[in-house]
Short mmCIF file of C-alpha atoms in Angstrom, two decimals:
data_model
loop_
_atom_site.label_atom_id
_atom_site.label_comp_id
_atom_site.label_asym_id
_atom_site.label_seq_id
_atom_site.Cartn_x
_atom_site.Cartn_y
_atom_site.Cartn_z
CA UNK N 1 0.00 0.00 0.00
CA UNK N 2 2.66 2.29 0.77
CA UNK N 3 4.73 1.48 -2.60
CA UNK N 4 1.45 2.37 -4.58
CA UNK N 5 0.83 5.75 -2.99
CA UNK N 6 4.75 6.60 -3.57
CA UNK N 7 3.95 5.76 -7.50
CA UNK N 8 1.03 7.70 -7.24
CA UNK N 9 2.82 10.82 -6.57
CA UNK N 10 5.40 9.98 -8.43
CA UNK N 11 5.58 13.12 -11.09
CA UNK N 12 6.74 12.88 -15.09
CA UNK N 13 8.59 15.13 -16.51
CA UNK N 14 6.81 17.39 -19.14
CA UNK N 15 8.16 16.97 -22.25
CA UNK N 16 8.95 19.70 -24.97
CA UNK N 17 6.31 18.47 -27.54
CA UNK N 18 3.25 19.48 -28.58
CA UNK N 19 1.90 16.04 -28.40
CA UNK N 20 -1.25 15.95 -26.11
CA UNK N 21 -1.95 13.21 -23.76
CA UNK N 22 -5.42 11.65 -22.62
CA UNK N 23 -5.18 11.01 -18.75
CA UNK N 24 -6.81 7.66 -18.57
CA UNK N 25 -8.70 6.39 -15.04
CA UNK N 26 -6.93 3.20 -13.48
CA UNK N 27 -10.10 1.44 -14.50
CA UNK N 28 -9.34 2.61 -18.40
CA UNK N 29 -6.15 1.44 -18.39
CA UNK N 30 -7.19 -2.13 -16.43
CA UNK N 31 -9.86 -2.13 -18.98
CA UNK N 32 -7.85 -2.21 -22.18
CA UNK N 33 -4.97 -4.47 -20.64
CA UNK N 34 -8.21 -7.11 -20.08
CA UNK N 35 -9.47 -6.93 -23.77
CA UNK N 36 -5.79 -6.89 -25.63
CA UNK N 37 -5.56 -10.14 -23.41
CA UNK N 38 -8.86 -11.46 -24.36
CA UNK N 39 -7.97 -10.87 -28.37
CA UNK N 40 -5.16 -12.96 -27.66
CA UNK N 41 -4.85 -16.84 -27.39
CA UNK N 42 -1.55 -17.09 -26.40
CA UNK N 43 -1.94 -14.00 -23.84
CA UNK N 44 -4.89 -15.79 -22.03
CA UNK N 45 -3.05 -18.75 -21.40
CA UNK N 46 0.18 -17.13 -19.87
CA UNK N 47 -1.89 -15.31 -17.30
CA UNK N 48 -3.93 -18.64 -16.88
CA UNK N 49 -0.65 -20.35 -16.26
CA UNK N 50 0.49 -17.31 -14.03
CA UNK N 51 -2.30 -18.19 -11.64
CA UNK N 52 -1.99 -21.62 -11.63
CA UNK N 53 1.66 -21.69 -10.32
CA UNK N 54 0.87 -18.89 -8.06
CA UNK N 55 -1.90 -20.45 -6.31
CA UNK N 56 -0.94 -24.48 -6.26
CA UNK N 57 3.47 -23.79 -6.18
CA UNK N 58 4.47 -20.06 -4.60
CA UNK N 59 1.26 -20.62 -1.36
CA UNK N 60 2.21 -24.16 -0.83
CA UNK N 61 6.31 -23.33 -1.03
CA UNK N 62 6.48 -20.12 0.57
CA UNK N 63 3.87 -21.12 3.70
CA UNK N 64 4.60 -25.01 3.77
CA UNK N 65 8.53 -24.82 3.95
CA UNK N 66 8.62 -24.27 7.26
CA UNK N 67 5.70 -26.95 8.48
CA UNK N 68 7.48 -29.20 6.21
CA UNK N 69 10.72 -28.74 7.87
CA UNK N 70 9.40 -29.41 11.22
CA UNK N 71 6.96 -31.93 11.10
CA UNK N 72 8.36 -33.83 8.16
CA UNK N 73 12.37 -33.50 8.20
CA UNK N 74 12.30 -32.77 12.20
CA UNK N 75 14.59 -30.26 11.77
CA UNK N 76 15.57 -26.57 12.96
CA UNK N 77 15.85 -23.45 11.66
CA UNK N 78 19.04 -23.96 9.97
CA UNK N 79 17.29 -26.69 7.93
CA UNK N 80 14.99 -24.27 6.91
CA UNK N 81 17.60 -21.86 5.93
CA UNK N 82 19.43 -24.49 3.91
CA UNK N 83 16.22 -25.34 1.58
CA UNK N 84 15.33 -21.74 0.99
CA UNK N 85 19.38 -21.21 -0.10
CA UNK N 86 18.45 -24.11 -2.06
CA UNK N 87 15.48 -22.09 -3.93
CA UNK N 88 17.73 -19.45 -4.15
CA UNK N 89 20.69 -21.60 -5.53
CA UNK N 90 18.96 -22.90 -7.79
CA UNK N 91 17.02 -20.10 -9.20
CA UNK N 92 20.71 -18.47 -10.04
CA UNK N 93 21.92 -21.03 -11.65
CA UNK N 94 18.54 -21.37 -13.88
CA UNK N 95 19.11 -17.92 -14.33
CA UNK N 96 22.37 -18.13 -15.23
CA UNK N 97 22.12 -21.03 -17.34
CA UNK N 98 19.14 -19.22 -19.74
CA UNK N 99 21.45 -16.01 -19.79
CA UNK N 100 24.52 -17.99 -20.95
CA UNK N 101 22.00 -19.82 -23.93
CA UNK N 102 20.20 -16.23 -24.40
CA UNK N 103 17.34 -17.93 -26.20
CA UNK N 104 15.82 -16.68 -29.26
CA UNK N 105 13.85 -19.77 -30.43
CA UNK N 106 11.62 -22.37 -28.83
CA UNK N 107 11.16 -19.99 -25.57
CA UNK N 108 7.38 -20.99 -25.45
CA UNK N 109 8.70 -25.43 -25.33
CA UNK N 110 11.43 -24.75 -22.75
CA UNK N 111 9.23 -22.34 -20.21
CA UNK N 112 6.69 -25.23 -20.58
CA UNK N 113 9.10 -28.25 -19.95
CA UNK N 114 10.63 -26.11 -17.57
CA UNK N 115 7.38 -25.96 -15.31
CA UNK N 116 6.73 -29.53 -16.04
CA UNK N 117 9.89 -30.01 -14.47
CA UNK N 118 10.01 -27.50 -11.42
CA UNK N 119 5.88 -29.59 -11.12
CA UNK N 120 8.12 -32.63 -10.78
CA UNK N 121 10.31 -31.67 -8.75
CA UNK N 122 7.99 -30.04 -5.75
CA UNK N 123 6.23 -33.17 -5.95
CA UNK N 124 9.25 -35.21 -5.34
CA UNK N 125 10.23 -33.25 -2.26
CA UNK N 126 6.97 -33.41 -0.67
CA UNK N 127 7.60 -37.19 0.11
CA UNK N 128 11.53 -36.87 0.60
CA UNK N 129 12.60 -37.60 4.29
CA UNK N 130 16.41 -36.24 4.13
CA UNK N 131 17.43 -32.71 4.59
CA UNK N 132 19.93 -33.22 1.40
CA UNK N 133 17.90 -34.57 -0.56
CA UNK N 134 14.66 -31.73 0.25
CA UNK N 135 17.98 -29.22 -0.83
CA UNK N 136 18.47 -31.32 -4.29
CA UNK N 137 14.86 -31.06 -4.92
CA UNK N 138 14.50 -27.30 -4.47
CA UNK N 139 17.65 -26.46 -6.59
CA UNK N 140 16.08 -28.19 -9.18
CA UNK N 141 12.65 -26.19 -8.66
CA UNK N 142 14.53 -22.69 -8.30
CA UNK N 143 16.30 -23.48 -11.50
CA UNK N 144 13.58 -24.61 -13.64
CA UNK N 145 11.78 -21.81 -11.98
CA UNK N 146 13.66 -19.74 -13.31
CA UNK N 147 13.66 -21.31 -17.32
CA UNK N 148 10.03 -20.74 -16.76
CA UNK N 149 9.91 -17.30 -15.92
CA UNK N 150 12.27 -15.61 -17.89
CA UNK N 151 11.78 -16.72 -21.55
CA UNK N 152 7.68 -16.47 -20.69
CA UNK N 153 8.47 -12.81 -20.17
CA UNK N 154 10.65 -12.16 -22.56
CA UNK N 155 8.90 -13.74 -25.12
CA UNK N 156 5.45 -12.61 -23.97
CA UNK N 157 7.12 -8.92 -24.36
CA UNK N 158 8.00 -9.41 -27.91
CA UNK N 159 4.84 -10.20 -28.61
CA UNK N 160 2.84 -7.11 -27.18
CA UNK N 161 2.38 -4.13 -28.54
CA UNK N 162 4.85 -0.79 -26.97
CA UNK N 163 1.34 1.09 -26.26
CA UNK N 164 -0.14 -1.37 -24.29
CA UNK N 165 2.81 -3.40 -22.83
CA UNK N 166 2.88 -1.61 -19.19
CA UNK N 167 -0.90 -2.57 -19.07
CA UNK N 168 -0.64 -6.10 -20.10
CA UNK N 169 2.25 -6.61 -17.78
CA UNK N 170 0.63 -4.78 -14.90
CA UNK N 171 -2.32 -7.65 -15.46
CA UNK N 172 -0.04 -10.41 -15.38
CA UNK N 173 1.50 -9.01 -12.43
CA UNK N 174 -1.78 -8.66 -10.83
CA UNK N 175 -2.19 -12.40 -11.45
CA UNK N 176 0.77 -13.35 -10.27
CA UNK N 177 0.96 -11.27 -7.04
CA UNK N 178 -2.38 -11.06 -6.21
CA UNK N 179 -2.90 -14.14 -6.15
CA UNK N 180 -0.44 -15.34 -3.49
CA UNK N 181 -2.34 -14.10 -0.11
CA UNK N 182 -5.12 -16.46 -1.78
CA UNK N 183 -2.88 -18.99 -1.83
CA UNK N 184 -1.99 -18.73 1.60
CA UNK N 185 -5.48 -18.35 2.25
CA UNK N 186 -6.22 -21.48 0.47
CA UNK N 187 -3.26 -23.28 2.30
CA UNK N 188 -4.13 -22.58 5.95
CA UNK N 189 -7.76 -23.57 5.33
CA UNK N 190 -6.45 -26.77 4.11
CA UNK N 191 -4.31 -27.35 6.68
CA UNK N 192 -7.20 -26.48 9.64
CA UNK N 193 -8.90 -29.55 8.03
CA UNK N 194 -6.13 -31.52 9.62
CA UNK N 195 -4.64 -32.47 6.23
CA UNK N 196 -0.69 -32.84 6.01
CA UNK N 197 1.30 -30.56 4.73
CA UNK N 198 2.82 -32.77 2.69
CA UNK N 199 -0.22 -34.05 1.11
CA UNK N 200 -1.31 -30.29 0.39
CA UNK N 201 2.18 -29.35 -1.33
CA UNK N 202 1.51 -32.82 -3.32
CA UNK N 203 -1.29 -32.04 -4.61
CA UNK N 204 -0.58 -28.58 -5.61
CA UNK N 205 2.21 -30.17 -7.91
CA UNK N 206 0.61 -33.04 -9.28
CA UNK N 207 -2.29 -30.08 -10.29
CA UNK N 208 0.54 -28.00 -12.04
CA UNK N 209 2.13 -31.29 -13.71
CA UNK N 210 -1.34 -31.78 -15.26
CA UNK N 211 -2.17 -28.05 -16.12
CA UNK N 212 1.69 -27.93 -17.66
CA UNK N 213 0.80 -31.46 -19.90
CA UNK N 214 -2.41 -29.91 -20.91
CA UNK N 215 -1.87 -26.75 -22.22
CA UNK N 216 1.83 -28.06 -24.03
CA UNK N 217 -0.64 -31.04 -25.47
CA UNK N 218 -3.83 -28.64 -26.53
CA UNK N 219 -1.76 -25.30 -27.31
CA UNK N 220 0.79 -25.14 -30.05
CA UNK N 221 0.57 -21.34 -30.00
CA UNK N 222 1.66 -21.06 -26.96
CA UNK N 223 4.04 -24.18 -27.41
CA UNK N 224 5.75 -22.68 -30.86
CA UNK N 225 6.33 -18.91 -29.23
CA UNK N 226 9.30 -17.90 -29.95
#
């Protein structure tokens, strides 16, 4: 809240043209981000995608991690803090890695296998039982993570037009972001039902796995972006 009211007085510079510009209501702007998305196939399906790993991957990681470390591992806080380095790790080196390739082809295919993988990969940690092997499994989520993130938005940036690309973005944003208190939402109500936490970070994999299989199977569009 306090980050948006900073923007909102933040004040542009007048420039020395005698182009004229039509101040547009939040709701405007929110409004024409929604229907360039809607006229697009592709664009629907990223934000789609957005709020699928948002609400069954970031809830489940960020809020479990810690349950999962203490009920499952039985460890301490400096098992904690040696699976979130592991994110971290491994969302470097993914970074890294798709830096080093700087990908200009086939970015649509490798964010998708990428997320099938990272799916994987949470899965398999939900039902590991040793503190190395918990690390293993997150480096290899933080780095596909990161395959997954950064030629998505690099290639879904090519694709939009320059007048509407801070609206689009702002709406995938929005999607992504504000859908993570849901998540946690979603995850605490879940675990009041006096379900596992390693059942609940399961199943919000195995849901992503699917979702990823689906829409690679049933969407070349989005498949064949380059």
């Amino acid at each position: 809240m306090i980050g948006s009211v900073l923007i909102y007085f933040m004040k542009i510079p007048d420039r020395d043209t005698e182009e004229i510009f039509n101040e547009q209501t939040f709701w405007e702007t929110f409004k024409e981000g929604v229907i360039y998305v809607n006229e697009s196939r592709v664009l629907q399906v990223v934000v789609l995608t957005t709020i699928f790993i948002n609400l069954f991957l970031v809830g489940p990681m960020s809020m479990g991690l810690p349950l999962f470390v203490k009920n499952i591992l039985n460890g301490n806080a400096m098992d904690f803090s040696l699976l979130e380095a592991g994110v971290a790790v491994g969302m470097l080196i993914g970074s890294v890695i798709i830096g080093v390739l700087n990908l200009t082809k086939n970015r649509g295919k490798i964010a998708l296998i990428s997320l099938f993988v990272s799916g994987l990969a949470f899965a398999l940690l939900s039902f590991t039982t040793e503190r190395w092997v918990s690390i293993f499994m997150l480096i290899i989520f933080g780095a596909c993570l990161s395959a997954t993130n950064i030629p998505f938005t690099s290639a879904i940036q090519s694709m939009i037009e320059e007048k509407v690309l801070g609206r689009v973005m702002g709406l995938i944003s929005l999607a992504s972001m504000g859908l993570i208190p849901v998540s946690y939402a979603i995850t605490a109500f879940i675990l009041s039902l006096g379900i596992s936490i390693h059942y609940i970070m399961a199943g919000g994999a195995i849901l992503v796995v699917m979702y990823t299989f689906f829409v690679y199977v049933n969407f070349q569009e989005l498949r064949n972006v380059d």
